CSV table of N, CA and C in Angstrom, one decimal:
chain,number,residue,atom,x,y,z
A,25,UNK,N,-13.3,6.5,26.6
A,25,UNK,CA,-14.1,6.7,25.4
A,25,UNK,C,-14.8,8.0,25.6
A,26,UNK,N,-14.9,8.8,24.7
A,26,UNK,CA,-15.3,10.3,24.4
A,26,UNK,C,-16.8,9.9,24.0
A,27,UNK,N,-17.9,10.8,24.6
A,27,UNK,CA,-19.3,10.8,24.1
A,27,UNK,C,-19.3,11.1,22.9
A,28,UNK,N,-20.2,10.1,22.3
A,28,UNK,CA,-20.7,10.5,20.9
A,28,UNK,C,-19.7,9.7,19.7
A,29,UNK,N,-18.4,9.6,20.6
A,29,UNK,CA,-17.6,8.7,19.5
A,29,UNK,C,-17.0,7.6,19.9
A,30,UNK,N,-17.0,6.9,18.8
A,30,UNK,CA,-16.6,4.8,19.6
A,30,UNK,C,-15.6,5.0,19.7
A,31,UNK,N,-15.3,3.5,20.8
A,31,UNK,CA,-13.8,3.8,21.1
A,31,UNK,C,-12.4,3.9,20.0
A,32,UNK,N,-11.6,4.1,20.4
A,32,UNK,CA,-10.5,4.5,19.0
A,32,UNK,C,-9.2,3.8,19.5
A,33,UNK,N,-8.7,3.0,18.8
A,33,UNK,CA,-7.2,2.2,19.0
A,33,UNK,C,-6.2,2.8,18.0
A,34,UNK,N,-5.0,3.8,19.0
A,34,UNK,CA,-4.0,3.9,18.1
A,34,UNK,C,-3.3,2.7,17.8
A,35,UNK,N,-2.3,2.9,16.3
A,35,UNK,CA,-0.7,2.4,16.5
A,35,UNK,C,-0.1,3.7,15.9
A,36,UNK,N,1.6,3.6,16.5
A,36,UNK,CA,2.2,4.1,16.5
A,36,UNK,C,3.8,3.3,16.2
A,37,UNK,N,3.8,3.2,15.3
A,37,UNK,CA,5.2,2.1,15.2
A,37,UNK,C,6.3,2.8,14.8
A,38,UNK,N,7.2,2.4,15.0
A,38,UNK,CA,8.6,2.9,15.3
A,38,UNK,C,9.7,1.9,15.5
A,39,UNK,N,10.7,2.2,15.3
A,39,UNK,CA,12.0,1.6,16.0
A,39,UNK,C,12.3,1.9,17.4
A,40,UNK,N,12.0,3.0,17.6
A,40,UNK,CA,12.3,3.9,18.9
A,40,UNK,C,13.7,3.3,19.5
A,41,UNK,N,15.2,3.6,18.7
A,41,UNK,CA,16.1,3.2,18.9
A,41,UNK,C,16.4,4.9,19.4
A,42,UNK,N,17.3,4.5,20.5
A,42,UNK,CA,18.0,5.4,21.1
A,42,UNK,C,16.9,6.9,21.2
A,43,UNK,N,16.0,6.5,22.2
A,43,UNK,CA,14.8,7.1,22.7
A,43,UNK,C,14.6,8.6,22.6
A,44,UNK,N,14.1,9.3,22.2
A,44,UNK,CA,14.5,10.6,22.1
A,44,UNK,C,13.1,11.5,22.5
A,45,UNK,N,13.2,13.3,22.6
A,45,UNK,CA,12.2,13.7,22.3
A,45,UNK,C,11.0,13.2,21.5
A,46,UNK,N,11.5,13.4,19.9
A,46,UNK,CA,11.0,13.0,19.2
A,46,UNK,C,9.8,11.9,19.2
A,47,UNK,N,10.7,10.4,20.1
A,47,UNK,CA,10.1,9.6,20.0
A,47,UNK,C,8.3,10.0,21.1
A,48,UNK,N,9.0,11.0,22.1
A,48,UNK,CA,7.9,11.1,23.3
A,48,UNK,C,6.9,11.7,22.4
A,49,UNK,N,7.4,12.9,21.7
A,49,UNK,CA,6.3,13.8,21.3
A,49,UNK,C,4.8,13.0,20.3
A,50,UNK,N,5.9,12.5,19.8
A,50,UNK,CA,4.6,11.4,18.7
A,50,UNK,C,3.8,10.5,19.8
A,51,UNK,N,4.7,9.8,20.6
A,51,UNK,CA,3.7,8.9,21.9
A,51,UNK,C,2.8,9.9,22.5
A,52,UNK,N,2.9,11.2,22.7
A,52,UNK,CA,2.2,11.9,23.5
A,52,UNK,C,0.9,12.4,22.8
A,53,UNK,N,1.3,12.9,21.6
A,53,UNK,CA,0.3,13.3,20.9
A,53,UNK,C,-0.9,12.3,20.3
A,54,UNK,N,0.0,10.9,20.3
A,54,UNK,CA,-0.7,10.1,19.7
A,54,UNK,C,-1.9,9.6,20.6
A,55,UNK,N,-1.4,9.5,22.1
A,55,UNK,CA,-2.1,9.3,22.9
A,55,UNK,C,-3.3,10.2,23.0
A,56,UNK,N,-3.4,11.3,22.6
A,56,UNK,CA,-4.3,12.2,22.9
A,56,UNK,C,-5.6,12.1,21.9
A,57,UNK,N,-5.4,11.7,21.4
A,57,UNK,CA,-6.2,11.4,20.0
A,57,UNK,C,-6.9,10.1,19.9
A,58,UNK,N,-6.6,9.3,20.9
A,58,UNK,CA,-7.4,7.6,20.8
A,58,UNK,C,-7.5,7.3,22.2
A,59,UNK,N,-8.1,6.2,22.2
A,59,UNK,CA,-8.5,5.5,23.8
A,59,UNK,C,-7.5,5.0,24.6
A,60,UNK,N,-6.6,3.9,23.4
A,60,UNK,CA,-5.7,3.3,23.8
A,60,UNK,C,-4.6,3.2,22.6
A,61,UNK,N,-3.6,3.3,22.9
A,61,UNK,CA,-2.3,3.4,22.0
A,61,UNK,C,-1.5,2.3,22.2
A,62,UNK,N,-1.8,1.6,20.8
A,62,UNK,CA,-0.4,0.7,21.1
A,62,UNK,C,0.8,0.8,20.1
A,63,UNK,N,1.8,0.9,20.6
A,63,UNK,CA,3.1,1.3,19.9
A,63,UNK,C,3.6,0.1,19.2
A,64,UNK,N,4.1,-0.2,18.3
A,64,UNK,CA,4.7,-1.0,17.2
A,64,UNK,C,6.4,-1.0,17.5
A,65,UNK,N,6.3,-1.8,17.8
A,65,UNK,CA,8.3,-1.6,17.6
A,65,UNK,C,9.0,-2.7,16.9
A,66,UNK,N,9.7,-1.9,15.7
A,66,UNK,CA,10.2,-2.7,15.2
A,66,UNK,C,11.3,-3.9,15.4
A,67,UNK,N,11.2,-5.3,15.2
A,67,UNK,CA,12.5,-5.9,15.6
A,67,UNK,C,13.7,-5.7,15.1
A,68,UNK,N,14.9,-6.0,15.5
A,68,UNK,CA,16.6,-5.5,14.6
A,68,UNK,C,16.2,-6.3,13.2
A,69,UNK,N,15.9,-7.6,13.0
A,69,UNK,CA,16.0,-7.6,11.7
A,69,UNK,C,15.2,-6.7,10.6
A,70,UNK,N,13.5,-6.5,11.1
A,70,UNK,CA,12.9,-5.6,10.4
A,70,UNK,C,13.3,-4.3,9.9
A,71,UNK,N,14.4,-3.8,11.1
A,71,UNK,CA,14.8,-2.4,11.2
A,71,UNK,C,16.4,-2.1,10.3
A,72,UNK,N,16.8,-4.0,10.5
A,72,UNK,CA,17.9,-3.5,9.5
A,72,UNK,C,17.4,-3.6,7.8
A,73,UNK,N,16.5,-4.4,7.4
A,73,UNK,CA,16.1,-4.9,6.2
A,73,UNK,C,15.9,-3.7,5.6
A,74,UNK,N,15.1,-2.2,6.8
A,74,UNK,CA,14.6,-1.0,6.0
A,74,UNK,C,15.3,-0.6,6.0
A,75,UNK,N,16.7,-0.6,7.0
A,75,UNK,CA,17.5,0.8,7.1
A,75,UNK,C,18.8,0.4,6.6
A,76,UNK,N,19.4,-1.0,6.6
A,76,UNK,CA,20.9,-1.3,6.2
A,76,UNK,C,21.1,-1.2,7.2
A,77,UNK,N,20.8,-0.9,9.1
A,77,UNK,CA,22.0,-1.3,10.1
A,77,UNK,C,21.0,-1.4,10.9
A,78,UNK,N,21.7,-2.2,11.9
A,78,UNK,CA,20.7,-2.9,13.5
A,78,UNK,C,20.6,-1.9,14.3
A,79,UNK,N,19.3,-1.6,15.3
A,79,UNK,CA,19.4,-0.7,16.2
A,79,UNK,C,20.3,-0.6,16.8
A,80,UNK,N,21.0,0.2,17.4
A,80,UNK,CA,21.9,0.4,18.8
A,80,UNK,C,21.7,-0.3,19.9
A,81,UNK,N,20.3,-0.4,20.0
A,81,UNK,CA,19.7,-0.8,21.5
A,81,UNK,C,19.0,-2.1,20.8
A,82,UNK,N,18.8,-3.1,21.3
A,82,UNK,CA,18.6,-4.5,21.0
A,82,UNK,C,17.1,-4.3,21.2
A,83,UNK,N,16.1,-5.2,20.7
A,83,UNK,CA,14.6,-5.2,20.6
A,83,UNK,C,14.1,-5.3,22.3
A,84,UNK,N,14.6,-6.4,22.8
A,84,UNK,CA,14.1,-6.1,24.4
A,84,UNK,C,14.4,-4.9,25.6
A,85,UNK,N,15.7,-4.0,24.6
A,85,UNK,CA,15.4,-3.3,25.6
A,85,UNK,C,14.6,-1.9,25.5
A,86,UNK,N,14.7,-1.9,24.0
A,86,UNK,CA,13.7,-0.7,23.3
A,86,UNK,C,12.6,-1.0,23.7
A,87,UNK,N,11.9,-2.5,23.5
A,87,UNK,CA,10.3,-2.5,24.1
A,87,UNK,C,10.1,-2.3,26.0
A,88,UNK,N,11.2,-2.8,26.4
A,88,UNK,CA,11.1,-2.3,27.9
A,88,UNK,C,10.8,-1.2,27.9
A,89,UNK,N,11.4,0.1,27.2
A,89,UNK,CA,11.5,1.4,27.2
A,89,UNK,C,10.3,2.3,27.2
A,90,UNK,N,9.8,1.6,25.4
A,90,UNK,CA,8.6,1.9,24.9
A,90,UNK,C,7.1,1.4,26.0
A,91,UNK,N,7.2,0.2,26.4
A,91,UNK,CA,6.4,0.0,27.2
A,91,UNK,C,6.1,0.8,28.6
A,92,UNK,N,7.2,1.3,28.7
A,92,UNK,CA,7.2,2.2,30.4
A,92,UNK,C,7.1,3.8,30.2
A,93,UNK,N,6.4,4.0,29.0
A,93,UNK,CA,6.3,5.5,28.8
A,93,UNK,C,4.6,5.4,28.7
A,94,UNK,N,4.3,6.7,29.3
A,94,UNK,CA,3.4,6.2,30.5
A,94,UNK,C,2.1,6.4,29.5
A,95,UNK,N,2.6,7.3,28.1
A,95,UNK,CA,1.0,7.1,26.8
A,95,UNK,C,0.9,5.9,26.4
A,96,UNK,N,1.5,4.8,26.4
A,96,UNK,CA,1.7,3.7,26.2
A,96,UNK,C,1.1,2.6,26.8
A,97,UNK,N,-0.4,2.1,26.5
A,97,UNK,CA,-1.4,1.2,26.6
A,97,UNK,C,-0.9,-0.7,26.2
A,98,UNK,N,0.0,-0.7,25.2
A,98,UNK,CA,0.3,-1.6,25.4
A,98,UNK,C,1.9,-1.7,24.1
A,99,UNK,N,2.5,-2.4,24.2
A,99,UNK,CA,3.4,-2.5,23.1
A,99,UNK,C,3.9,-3.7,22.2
A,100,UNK,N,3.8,-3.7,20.8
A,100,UNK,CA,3.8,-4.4,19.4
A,100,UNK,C,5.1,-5.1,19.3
A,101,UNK,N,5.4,-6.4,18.8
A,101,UNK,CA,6.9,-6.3,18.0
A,101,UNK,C,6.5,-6.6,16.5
A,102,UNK,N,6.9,-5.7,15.9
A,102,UNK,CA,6.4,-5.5,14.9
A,102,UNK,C,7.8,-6.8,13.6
A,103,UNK,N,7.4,-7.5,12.8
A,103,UNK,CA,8.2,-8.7,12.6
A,103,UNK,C,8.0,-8.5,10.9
A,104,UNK,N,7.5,-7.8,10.3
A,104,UNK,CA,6.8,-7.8,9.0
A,104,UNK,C,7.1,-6.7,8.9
A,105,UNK,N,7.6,-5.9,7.7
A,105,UNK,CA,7.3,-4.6,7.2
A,105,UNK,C,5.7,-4.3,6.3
A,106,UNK,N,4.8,-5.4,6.6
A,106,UNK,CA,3.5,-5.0,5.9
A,106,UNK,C,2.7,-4.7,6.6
A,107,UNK,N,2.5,-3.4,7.2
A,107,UNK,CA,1.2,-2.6,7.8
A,107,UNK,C,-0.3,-3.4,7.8
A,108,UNK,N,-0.5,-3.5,6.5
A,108,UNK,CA,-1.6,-4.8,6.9
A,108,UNK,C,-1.9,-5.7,7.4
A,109,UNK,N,-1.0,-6.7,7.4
A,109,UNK,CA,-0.5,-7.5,7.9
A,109,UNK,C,-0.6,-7.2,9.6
A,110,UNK,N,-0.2,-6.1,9.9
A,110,UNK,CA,0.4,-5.7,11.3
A,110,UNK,C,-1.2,-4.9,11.7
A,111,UNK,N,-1.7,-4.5,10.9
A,111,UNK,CA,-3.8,-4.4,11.3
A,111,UNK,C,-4.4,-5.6,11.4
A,112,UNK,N,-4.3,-6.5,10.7
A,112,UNK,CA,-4.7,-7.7,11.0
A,112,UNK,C,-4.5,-8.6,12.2
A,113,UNK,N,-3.6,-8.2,13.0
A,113,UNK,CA,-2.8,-8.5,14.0
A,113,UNK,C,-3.6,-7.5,15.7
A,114,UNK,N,-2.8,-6.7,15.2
A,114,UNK,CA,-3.6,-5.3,16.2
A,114,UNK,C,-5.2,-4.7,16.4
A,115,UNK,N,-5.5,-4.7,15.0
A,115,UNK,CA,-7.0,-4.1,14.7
A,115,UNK,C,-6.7,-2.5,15.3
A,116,UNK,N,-5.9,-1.6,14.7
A,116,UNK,CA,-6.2,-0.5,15.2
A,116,UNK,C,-6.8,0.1,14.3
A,117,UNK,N,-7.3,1.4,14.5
A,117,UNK,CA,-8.6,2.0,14.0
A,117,UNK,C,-7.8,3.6,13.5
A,118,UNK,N,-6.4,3.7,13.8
A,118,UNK,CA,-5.8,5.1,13.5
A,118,UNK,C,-4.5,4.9,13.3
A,119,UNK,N,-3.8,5.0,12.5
A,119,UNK,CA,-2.2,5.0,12.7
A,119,UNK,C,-1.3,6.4,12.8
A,120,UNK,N,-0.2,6.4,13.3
A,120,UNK,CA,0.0,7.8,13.6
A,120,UNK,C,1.8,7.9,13.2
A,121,UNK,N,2.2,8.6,12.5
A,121,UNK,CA,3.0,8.9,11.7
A,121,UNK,C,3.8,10.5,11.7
A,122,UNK,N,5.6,10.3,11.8
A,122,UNK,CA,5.8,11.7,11.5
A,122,UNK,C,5.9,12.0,10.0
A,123,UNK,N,5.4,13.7,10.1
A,123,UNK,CA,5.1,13.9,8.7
A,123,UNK,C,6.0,14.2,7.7
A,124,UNK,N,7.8,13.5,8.5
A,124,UNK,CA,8.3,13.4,7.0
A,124,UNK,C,8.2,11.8,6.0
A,125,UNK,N,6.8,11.4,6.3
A,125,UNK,CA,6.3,10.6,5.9
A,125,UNK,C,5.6,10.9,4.6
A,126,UNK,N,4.7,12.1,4.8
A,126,UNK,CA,3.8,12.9,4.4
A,126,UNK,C,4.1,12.9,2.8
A,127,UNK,N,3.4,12.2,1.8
A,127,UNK,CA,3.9,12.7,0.3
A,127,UNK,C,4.5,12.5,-0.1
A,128,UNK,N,5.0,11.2,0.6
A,128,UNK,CA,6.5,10.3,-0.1
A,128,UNK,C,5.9,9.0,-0.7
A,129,UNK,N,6.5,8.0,-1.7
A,129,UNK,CA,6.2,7.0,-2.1
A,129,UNK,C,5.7,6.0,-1.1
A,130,UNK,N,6.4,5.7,-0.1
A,130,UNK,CA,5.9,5.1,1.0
A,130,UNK,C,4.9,5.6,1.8
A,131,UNK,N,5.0,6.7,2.1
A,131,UNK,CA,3.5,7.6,3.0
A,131,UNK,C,2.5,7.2,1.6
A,132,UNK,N,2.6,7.6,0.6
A,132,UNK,CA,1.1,7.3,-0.3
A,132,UNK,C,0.4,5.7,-0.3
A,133,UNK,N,1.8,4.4,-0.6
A,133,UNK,CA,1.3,3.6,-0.3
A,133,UNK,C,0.7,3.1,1.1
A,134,UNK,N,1.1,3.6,2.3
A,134,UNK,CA,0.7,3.2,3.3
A,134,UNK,C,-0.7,4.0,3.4
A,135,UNK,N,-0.8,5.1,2.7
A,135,UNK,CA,-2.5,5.6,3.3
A,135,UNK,C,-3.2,4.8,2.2
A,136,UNK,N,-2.9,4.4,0.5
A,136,UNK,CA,-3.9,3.5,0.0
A,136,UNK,C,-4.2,2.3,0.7
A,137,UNK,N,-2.8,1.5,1.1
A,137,UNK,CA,-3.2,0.3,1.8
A,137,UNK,C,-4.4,0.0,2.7
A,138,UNK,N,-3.5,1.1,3.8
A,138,UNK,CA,-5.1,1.0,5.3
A,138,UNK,C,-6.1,1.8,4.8
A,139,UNK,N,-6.3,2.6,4.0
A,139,UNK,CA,-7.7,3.5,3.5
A,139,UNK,C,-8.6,1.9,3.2
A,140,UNK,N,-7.7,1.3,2.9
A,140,UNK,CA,-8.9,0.0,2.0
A,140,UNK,C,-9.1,-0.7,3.4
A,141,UNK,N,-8.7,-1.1,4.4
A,141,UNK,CA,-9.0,-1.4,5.5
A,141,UNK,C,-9.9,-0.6,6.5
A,142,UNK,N,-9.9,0.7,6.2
A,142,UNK,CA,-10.9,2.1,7.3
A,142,UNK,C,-10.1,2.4,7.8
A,143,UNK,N,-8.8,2.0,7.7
A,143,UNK,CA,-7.2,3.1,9.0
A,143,UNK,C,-7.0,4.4,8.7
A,144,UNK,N,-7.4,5.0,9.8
A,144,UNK,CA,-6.9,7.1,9.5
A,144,UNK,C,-5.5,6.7,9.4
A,145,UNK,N,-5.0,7.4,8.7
A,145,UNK,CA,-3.6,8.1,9.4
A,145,UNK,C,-3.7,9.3,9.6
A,146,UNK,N,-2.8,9.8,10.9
A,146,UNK,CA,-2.6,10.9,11.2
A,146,UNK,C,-0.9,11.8,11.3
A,147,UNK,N,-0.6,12.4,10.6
A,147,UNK,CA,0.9,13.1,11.0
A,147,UNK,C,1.3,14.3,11.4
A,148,UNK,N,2.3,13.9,12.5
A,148,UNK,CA,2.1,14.9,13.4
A,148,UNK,C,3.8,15.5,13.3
A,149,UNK,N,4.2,16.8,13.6
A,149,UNK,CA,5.4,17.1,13.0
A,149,UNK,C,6.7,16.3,13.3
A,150,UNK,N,7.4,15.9,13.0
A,150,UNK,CA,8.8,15.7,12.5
A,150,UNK,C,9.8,16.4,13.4
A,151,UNK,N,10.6,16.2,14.7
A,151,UNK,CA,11.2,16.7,15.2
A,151,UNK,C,12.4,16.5,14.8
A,152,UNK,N,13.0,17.6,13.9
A,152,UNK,CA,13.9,18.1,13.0
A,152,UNK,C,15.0,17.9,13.9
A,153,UNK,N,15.3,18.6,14.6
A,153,UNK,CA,16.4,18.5,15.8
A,153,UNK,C,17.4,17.4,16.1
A,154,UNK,N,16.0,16.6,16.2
A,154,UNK,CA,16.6,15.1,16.9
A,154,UNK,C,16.2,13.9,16.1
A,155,UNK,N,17.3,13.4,15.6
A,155,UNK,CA,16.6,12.0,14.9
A,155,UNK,C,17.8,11.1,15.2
A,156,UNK,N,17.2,9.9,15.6
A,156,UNK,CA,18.1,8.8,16.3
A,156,UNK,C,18.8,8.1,14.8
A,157,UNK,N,18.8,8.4,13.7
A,157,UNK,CA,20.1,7.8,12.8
A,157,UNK,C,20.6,9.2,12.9
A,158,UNK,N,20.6,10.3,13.4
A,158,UNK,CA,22.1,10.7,13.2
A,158,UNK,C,22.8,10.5,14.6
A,159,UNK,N,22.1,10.6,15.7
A,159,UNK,CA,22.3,10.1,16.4
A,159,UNK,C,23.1,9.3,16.6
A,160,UNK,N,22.6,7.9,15.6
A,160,UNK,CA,23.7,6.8,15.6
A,160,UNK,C,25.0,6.8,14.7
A,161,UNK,N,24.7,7.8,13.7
A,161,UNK,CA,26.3,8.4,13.1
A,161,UNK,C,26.9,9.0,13.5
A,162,UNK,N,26.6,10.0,14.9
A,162,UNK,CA,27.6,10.3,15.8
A,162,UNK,C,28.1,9.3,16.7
A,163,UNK,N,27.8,7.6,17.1
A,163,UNK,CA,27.7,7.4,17.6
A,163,UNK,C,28.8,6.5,17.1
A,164,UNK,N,28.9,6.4,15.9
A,164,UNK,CA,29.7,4.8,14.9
A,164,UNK,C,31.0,6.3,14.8
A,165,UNK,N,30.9,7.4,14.8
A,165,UNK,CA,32.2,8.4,14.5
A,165,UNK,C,32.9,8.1,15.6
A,166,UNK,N,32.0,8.2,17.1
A,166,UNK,CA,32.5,8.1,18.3
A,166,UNK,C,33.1,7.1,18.5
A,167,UNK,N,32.9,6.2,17.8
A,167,UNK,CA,33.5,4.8,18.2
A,167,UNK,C,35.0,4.1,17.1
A,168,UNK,N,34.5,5.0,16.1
A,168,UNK,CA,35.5,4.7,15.3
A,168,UNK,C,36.7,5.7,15.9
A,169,UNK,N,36.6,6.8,16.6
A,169,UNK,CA,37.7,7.8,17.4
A,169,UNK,C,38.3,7.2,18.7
A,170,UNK,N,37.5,6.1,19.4
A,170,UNK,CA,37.7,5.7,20.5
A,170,UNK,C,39.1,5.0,20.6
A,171,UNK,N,39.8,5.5,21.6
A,171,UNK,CA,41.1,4.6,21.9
A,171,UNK,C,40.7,3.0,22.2
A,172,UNK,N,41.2,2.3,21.5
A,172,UNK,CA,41.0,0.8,22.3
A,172,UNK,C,41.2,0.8,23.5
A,173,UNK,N,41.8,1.2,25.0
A,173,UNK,CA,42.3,0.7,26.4
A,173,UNK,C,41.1,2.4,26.4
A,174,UNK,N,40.0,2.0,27.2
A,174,UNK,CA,39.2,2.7,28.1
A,174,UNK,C,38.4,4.1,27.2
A,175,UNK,N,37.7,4.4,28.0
A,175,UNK,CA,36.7,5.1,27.2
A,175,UNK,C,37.5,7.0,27.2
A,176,UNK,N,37.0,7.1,26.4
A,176,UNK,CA,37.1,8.5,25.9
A,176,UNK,C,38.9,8.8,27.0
A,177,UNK,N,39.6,8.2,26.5
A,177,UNK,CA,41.1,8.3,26.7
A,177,UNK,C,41.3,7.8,28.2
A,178,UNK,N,40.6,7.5,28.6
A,178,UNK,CA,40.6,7.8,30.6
A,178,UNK,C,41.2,5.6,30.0
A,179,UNK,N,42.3,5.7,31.0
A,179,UNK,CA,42.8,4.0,31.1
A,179,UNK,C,41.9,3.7,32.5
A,180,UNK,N,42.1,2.4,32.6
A,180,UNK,CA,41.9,1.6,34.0
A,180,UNK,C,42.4,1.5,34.9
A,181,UNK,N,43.9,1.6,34.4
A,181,UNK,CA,45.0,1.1,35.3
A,181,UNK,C,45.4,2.8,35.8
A,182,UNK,N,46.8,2.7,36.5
A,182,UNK,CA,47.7,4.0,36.9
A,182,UNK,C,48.2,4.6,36.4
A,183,UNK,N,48.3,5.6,36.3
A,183,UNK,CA,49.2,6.5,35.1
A,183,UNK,C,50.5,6.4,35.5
């Protein structure tokens, strides 16, 4: 806790499927900003309901992940797509967002919601570069190219 100001509980929710920069930079920065950070991770059904397809990586082993990154105070399974709902749960006092959130239907509803509860949000940039759904469409290309007998052409057996 910082003099002069009470203590401060992030969240930070996410899918954090197929782990990236991206996902560190928001954990890192998020961390810098509150006492203790706890990350939100969405389950495969939550994540398919928003997105139309299941993580890559299954819920236990994304939260193993998320949990072992070292800004990471504690970690959420997040089971509800209602934010409220998931403060009522957590009680955090800041939520932390990338900013291609920022000025979208969903970013406005989520800052009226928690404004009525006292939740900051905070958004921090958007790492353009890397984002784990394309990620995973290189990923469903790669697989739809894949020879059936062994990976990326290499067999098991003897040539």
């Amino acid at each position: 806790m910082t003099a002069g100001r009470p203590y401060r509980v992030g969240y930070a929710p996410g899918t954090y499927d197929l782990f990236h920069i991206g996902h560190l930079n928001i954990l890192r920065h998020a961390r810098s900003q509150c006492d203790c950070l706890v990350a939100g991770v969405v389950s495969d059904e939550t994540a398919e309901l928003a997105t139309g397809r299941r993580p890559v990586f299954p819920l236990v082993e994304r939260l193993e992940i998320v949990r072992n990154v070292k800004y990471v105070d504690a970690a959420f399974v997040e089971t509800i797509p209602d934010r409220v709902e998931t403060w009522r749960q957590v009680r955090f006092d800041v939520l932390f967002k990338g900013d291609d959130w920022r000025g979208t239907p969903k970013g406005d509803k989520l800052e009226r919601d928690l404004s009525e509860v006292g939740v900051e949000i905070v958004y921090f940039p958007y790492t353009v570069r890397t984002s784990s759904t394309q990620l995973g469409r290189v990923l469903d290309i790669l697989s739809q190219d894949a020879p059936a007998a062994g990976v990326g052409g290499l067999s098991d057996g003897p040539a």
